[in-house]
XYZ file of C-alpha atoms in Angstrom:
403
model
C -27.101 28.131 5.273
C -23.741 26.259 3.917
C -21.905 27.062 0.903
C -21.449 23.334 0.385
C -24.448 21.140 0.072
C -24.662 17.751 2.195
C -25.480 14.197 0.684
C -26.894 11.564 2.878
C -26.942 7.781 2.007
C -28.361 5.896 4.927
C -25.569 5.362 7.311
C -23.288 8.545 6.953
C -23.285 12.080 5.885
C -20.680 14.081 4.263
C -19.901 17.506 2.618
C -19.644 18.079 -1.003
C -16.509 20.097 -1.802
C -17.024 23.443 -3.526
C -16.958 22.886 -7.465
C -17.382 18.979 -7.164
C -20.391 17.171 -8.186
C -22.087 13.750 -7.475
C -22.557 10.918 -9.923
C -24.233 7.498 -9.681
C -22.199 4.333 -9.791
C -23.476 0.862 -9.040
C -22.494 -0.519 -5.660
C -21.496 2.910 -4.377
C -23.535 4.790 -1.689
C -21.981 8.191 -2.840
C -19.739 9.181 -5.615
C -18.097 12.923 -5.852
C -15.905 13.944 -8.810
C -13.659 17.002 -9.017
C -14.090 19.623 -11.724
C -13.150 18.584 -15.260
C -9.781 19.449 -16.206
C -8.936 18.891 -19.918
C -6.586 15.935 -20.518
C -6.324 15.239 -16.692
C -7.748 12.141 -14.895
C -10.649 13.199 -12.866
C -9.893 12.873 -9.142
C -12.818 11.191 -7.312
C -14.233 9.928 -4.182
C -16.265 6.966 -3.436
C -18.065 6.044 -0.399
C -19.350 2.425 0.111
C -20.559 0.222 2.971
C -20.916 -3.444 3.567
C -22.134 -5.368 6.316
C -19.834 -6.644 9.157
C -19.444 -6.949 12.783
C -15.685 -6.967 12.821
C -13.411 -4.419 14.167
C -11.923 -1.414 12.524
C -8.538 -3.049 12.748
C -10.117 -5.904 10.709
C -11.578 -3.405 8.274
C -8.265 -1.907 7.795
C -6.509 -5.375 7.151
C -9.185 -6.376 4.437
C -8.755 -3.011 2.916
C -5.196 -3.468 2.570
C -5.236 -7.083 1.342
C -7.920 -5.632 -1.185
C -5.464 -3.042 -2.525
C -2.907 -5.666 -3.369
C -5.463 -8.127 -4.668
C -7.286 -5.462 -7.145
C -4.448 -3.502 -8.129
C -1.325 -5.373 -9.410
C 1.825 -3.626 -8.516
C 0.039 -1.705 -5.717
C 2.416 -0.367 -2.999
C 0.921 0.349 0.328
C 2.990 3.054 1.887
C 1.225 3.911 5.226
C -1.716 3.234 7.495
C -2.785 5.089 10.619
C -5.525 5.956 13.009
C -7.974 8.591 12.069
C -9.503 10.305 14.881
C -13.273 10.761 15.393
C -16.435 9.073 16.702
C -16.128 6.275 15.693
C -12.386 6.117 15.258
C -11.478 5.297 11.881
C -8.180 3.992 10.068
C -6.600 5.428 6.882
C -4.223 3.620 4.239
C -2.365 5.250 1.585
C -1.427 3.191 -1.561
C -0.333 3.789 -5.157
C -0.704 1.749 -8.101
C 0.351 1.625 -11.847
C -2.344 2.149 -14.487
C -1.555 1.388 -18.332
C 1.763 1.813 -19.799
C 3.039 4.703 -17.924
C 0.521 6.218 -15.490
C 0.107 5.976 -11.771
C -2.751 6.491 -9.352
C -2.718 7.294 -5.964
C -5.561 6.316 -3.354
C -6.201 7.751 0.052
C -8.813 5.595 1.937
C -10.515 5.760 5.221
C -12.466 2.799 7.252
C -14.913 2.939 9.917
C -16.528 0.352 11.864
C -20.034 0.913 13.303
C -20.377 -2.693 14.871
C -22.910 -3.593 12.133
C -21.214 -2.185 9.033
C -17.928 -1.046 7.557
C -17.956 2.184 5.854
C -15.258 2.915 3.283
C -14.181 6.475 1.775
C -11.827 6.137 -1.004
C -10.232 9.152 -2.941
C -8.147 8.659 -6.111
C -5.944 10.981 -8.000
C -2.766 11.409 -10.112
C 0.708 12.112 -8.334
C 0.589 15.839 -9.902
C -2.950 16.435 -8.501
C -1.938 15.581 -4.961
C -1.011 19.073 -3.874
C -4.493 20.398 -4.808
C -6.840 17.480 -4.196
C -5.319 15.944 -0.948
C -6.163 19.046 1.345
C -9.627 19.196 -0.027
C -10.313 15.401 0.611
C -8.822 15.392 4.060
C -11.255 17.946 5.050
C -14.073 16.015 3.442
C -13.021 13.079 5.293
C -13.225 15.097 8.668
C -16.952 15.922 7.866
C -17.990 12.205 7.395
C -20.394 11.364 10.152
C -21.469 7.881 10.942
C -25.245 7.731 11.106
C -26.604 5.486 13.816
C -28.968 2.959 12.683
C -30.745 0.216 14.120
C -28.246 -2.636 13.276
C -25.480 -1.180 15.197
C -24.297 1.584 17.445
C -21.225 3.741 15.971
C -20.793 5.120 19.768
C -20.049 1.534 20.817
C -17.772 -0.265 18.301
C -16.371 -3.649 18.531
C -13.562 -3.921 21.050
C -10.107 -3.011 19.375
C -7.470 -5.442 18.546
C -3.802 -5.042 17.962
C -2.994 -3.040 14.956
C -2.124 -5.145 11.772
C 1.582 -5.142 10.898
C 2.077 -5.080 7.184
C 5.787 -4.776 7.106
C 7.785 -7.205 4.850
C 4.700 -7.901 2.825
C 5.872 -6.036 -0.235
C 9.249 -5.440 -1.975
C 10.172 -3.804 -5.174
C 11.155 -5.677 -8.194
C 13.292 -4.068 -10.905
C 14.029 -5.484 -14.196
C 17.090 -3.851 -15.782
C 20.752 -4.409 -16.307
C 23.116 -4.622 -13.364
C 26.446 -3.067 -13.816
C 29.317 -1.466 -12.065
C 28.233 2.166 -11.214
C 31.844 2.996 -13.218
C 30.517 1.257 -16.266
C 27.592 3.489 -16.281
C 29.949 6.674 -16.120
C 31.882 4.871 -19.159
C 28.540 4.512 -21.056
C 27.845 8.280 -20.565
C 31.031 9.038 -22.665
C 28.997 7.741 -25.715
C 26.191 10.145 -25.134
C 27.565 12.641 -27.951
C 29.408 9.945 -30.467
C 27.010 7.035 -30.122
C 29.965 4.792 -29.171
C 32.467 3.960 -26.521
C 36.078 4.261 -27.026
C 37.678 1.104 -28.410
C 40.519 1.330 -25.766
C 37.796 1.076 -23.156
C 36.359 -1.958 -24.703
C 39.145 -3.908 -23.277
C 38.338 -2.882 -19.509
C 36.098 -4.635 -17.147
C 33.602 -1.798 -17.503
C 33.549 -2.194 -21.258
C 33.084 -5.866 -21.104
C 30.335 -5.256 -18.415
C 28.516 -2.867 -20.892
C 28.699 -5.571 -23.807
C 27.387 -8.299 -21.338
C 24.484 -6.164 -20.106
C 23.394 -5.260 -23.934
C 24.114 -1.831 -23.603
C 26.871 -1.362 -26.347
C 28.094 -3.789 -29.137
C 31.351 -5.773 -29.458
C 32.811 -2.675 -31.374
C 31.469 -0.103 -28.885
C 28.598 1.382 -30.781
C 25.421 1.830 -28.507
C 22.725 -0.692 -28.978
C 18.965 0.400 -28.931
C 18.846 -0.148 -25.160
C 22.026 1.883 -24.878
C 20.708 4.698 -26.916
C 17.563 4.681 -24.798
C 19.827 5.138 -21.699
C 21.992 7.810 -23.276
C 19.146 9.937 -24.293
C 18.396 10.748 -20.621
C 21.898 12.439 -20.395
C 21.497 14.713 -23.619
C 20.618 17.722 -21.756
C 23.020 19.370 -18.914
C 19.910 19.870 -16.665
C 18.734 16.099 -16.970
C 19.826 15.229 -13.594
C 16.681 15.666 -11.159
C 17.508 13.530 -7.955
C 20.102 11.895 -6.138
C 19.572 9.678 -2.838
C 22.370 8.585 -0.700
C 21.909 5.599 1.336
C 24.220 4.553 4.041
C 23.505 1.841 6.950
C 27.040 2.018 8.594
C 27.919 -1.161 6.770
C 27.082 -0.311 3.254
C 26.709 2.739 1.112
C 25.206 3.574 -2.251
C 23.227 6.181 -4.110
C 20.181 6.443 -6.284
C 20.563 8.785 -9.226
C 17.638 9.781 -11.528
C 17.763 11.767 -15.037
C 14.712 13.235 -16.532
C 14.155 13.410 -20.503
C 10.837 13.924 -22.513
C 8.756 12.293 -19.896
C 11.018 9.355 -19.113
C 13.253 8.902 -16.180
C 16.401 6.841 -16.083
C 17.206 5.332 -12.590
C 20.297 3.751 -11.543
C 20.581 2.426 -7.942
C 21.781 -0.316 -5.651
C 19.402 -2.988 -4.591
C 15.867 -1.799 -3.291
C 15.364 -2.409 0.403
C 14.343 -6.119 1.321
C 15.962 -7.374 -1.864
C 19.068 -9.380 -2.926
C 21.930 -7.294 -2.555
C 23.847 -6.404 -5.628
C 27.708 -7.029 -5.844
C 29.666 -4.251 -4.424
C 29.811 -1.124 -6.627
C 26.924 -2.221 -8.947
C 23.793 -0.590 -9.522
C 20.657 -1.763 -11.357
C 19.385 0.380 -14.370
C 15.992 0.973 -15.345
C 13.481 3.592 -16.714
C 10.265 4.643 -15.863
C 7.757 7.447 -16.400
C 7.498 10.735 -14.490
C 4.207 9.668 -13.209
C 5.740 6.675 -11.529
C 8.970 8.237 -10.054
C 7.252 8.893 -6.680
C 6.295 5.391 -6.521
C 9.763 4.090 -7.487
C 11.597 6.278 -4.955
C 9.390 5.188 -2.052
C 9.505 1.475 -3.053
C 13.172 1.622 -3.375
C 13.286 3.045 0.124
C 11.072 0.379 1.612
C 8.457 2.794 2.690
C 5.446 0.673 4.283
C 3.088 0.558 6.913
C 4.341 0.165 10.294
C 3.040 0.027 14.017
C 2.687 3.469 15.439
C 4.965 4.860 18.166
C 2.708 7.443 19.719
C 4.902 7.993 22.727
C 7.997 9.150 20.840
C 8.916 12.765 21.187
C 11.575 14.953 19.196
C 15.147 13.965 20.405
C 18.144 16.512 20.319
C 21.544 15.340 20.236
C 24.972 17.240 20.335
C 26.653 17.967 17.051
C 28.293 14.915 15.562
C 26.197 12.111 17.758
C 24.026 11.101 14.974
C 26.781 10.693 12.402
C 28.669 8.647 14.812
C 25.737 6.250 15.396
C 25.277 6.166 11.682
C 28.915 5.333 11.046
C 29.038 2.563 13.770
C 26.251 0.785 15.140
C 28.310 -0.080 18.386
C 28.395 3.605 19.165
C 26.733 3.733 22.832
C 23.635 5.826 23.592
C 24.245 9.345 24.823
C 24.399 9.391 28.708
C 21.089 9.912 30.337
C 18.946 8.311 27.512
C 15.748 6.949 28.677
C 14.543 3.376 27.803
C 12.610 4.565 24.488
C 15.603 6.000 23.116
C 17.856 3.184 24.231
C 15.405 0.745 22.618
C 15.726 2.876 19.285
C 19.547 3.222 19.317
C 19.706 -0.715 19.446
C 17.573 -0.840 15.912
C 19.184 -0.907 12.489
C 19.468 2.684 11.159
C 19.748 3.654 7.519
C 20.271 7.047 6.528
C 18.515 8.594 3.185
C 19.738 11.986 2.215
C 17.508 13.083 -0.700
C 19.263 15.825 -2.735
C 17.545 18.092 -5.424
C 18.386 21.479 -6.964
C 15.968 22.521 -4.151
C 17.949 21.412 -1.409
C 18.289 18.386 0.969
C 15.943 16.187 2.842
C 17.744 14.074 5.459
C 15.912 10.873 6.584
C 16.647 8.040 8.928
C 14.734 4.544 8.820
C 14.904 2.267 11.639
C 14.487 -1.468 11.076
C 11.249 -1.584 12.953
C 9.418 0.654 10.621
C 9.977 3.952 12.304
C 11.178 7.109 10.408
C 12.903 10.236 11.613
C 13.772 13.475 9.986
C 17.089 15.092 10.894
C 16.908 18.788 11.677
C 19.684 21.103 12.677
C 19.215 23.119 15.851
C 21.485 25.320 17.907
C 24.502 23.483 19.134
C 23.108 20.282 18.090
C 20.762 18.093 15.862
C 17.188 17.060 16.343
C 15.551 13.825 15.141
C 11.809 14.538 14.318
C 9.503 11.436 14.249
C 7.542 11.035 11.137
C 4.787 8.571 10.432
C 4.998 6.826 7.237
C 2.224 9.088 5.772
C 4.301 12.019 6.530
C 7.533 10.557 5.034
C 5.382 9.628 1.687
C 4.030 13.398 1.561
C 7.506 14.772 2.262
C 9.106 12.617 -0.386
C 6.183 12.964 -2.835
C 6.648 16.873 -2.756
C 10.300 16.863 -3.052
C 10.371 14.456 -6.119
C 7.735 16.304 -8.114
C 9.495 19.585 -7.334
C 12.675 17.923 -8.595
C 10.844 17.054 -11.763
C 9.713 20.691 -12.208
C 13.030 22.237 -11.319
C 15.942 20.118 -12.295
C 19.396 20.800 -11.456
C 21.401 23.063 -13.780
């Protein structure tokens, strides 16, 4: 006897998590919902199937395209292979809802040779830590039931994995000003105005042109909204230093009353700003994870299953980050030499809880830097693992601001 009942719907079986319940929804083969939590979105899992003889790679492509089409502003952060019989695929995406909310979706797809089966789990960013492990266990229990139309043990021949890079880029609307002008604006947090002497400077002129202060130094409504994020000494929650060996810049985030102020150089894949300039914008706390990962350019990329952890002597990674012409270490294999020749961008994510150091390659790969005795290790991270790591760091930062 099991503690968790089983639901069956013709093509598959799955385990209902303890405490969850089932519901009926038109067009769905099964719907599971999490226990009710007052005031919170109710996390849910929906299982559907459609007739199709296409491969699982095609099922993944269709699911990604549907995410972009059905959810304006959706950011697809990762796709990967989901082991099993038949082998499936997983995608992770996040999208805005309403004025300030954000939802995250983890979706699995399988191809039986006659049908595509989809399992979609949806939750809010704060619910991820609790719901995601439950849903992963649930996905691992899904069993495709053989039917007369297809044979799950003999799926259609596989094809190359779809490459979704360069299909999405972050769009940010906000004033673009020198970072030094932002620092000048901060001096008006208490008084409500910038000193008259500073108005004659290039930074003062930039603030006036951006509509953050008036001609006589007083804060505009937009300037007041920005300065409100600096009222508390513990407002700073996050900083990300980005460097590719040629250009460097930092994203900064301040949190106040459910709103987050961000200032950063251009997002990955977009037109660079003038030297020393940042774009300034606000978002909700619920959308901060999505804003950070979009700014970093996190997106699905082809898997590199043959890559192992790489250990370097102290200083090797810093030299490579500072100068792309630095030769690879003696004795490097072909795999490392190939990676060495790609473009590298370092992301040092800093919060009051510590540092998360990452390196992104221009072919979509990610590494996490880790100190080891007498050297440094680069640990390969698939996009899904990067998303989960950044997600945890950002939410922890909101709960434990610097101070």
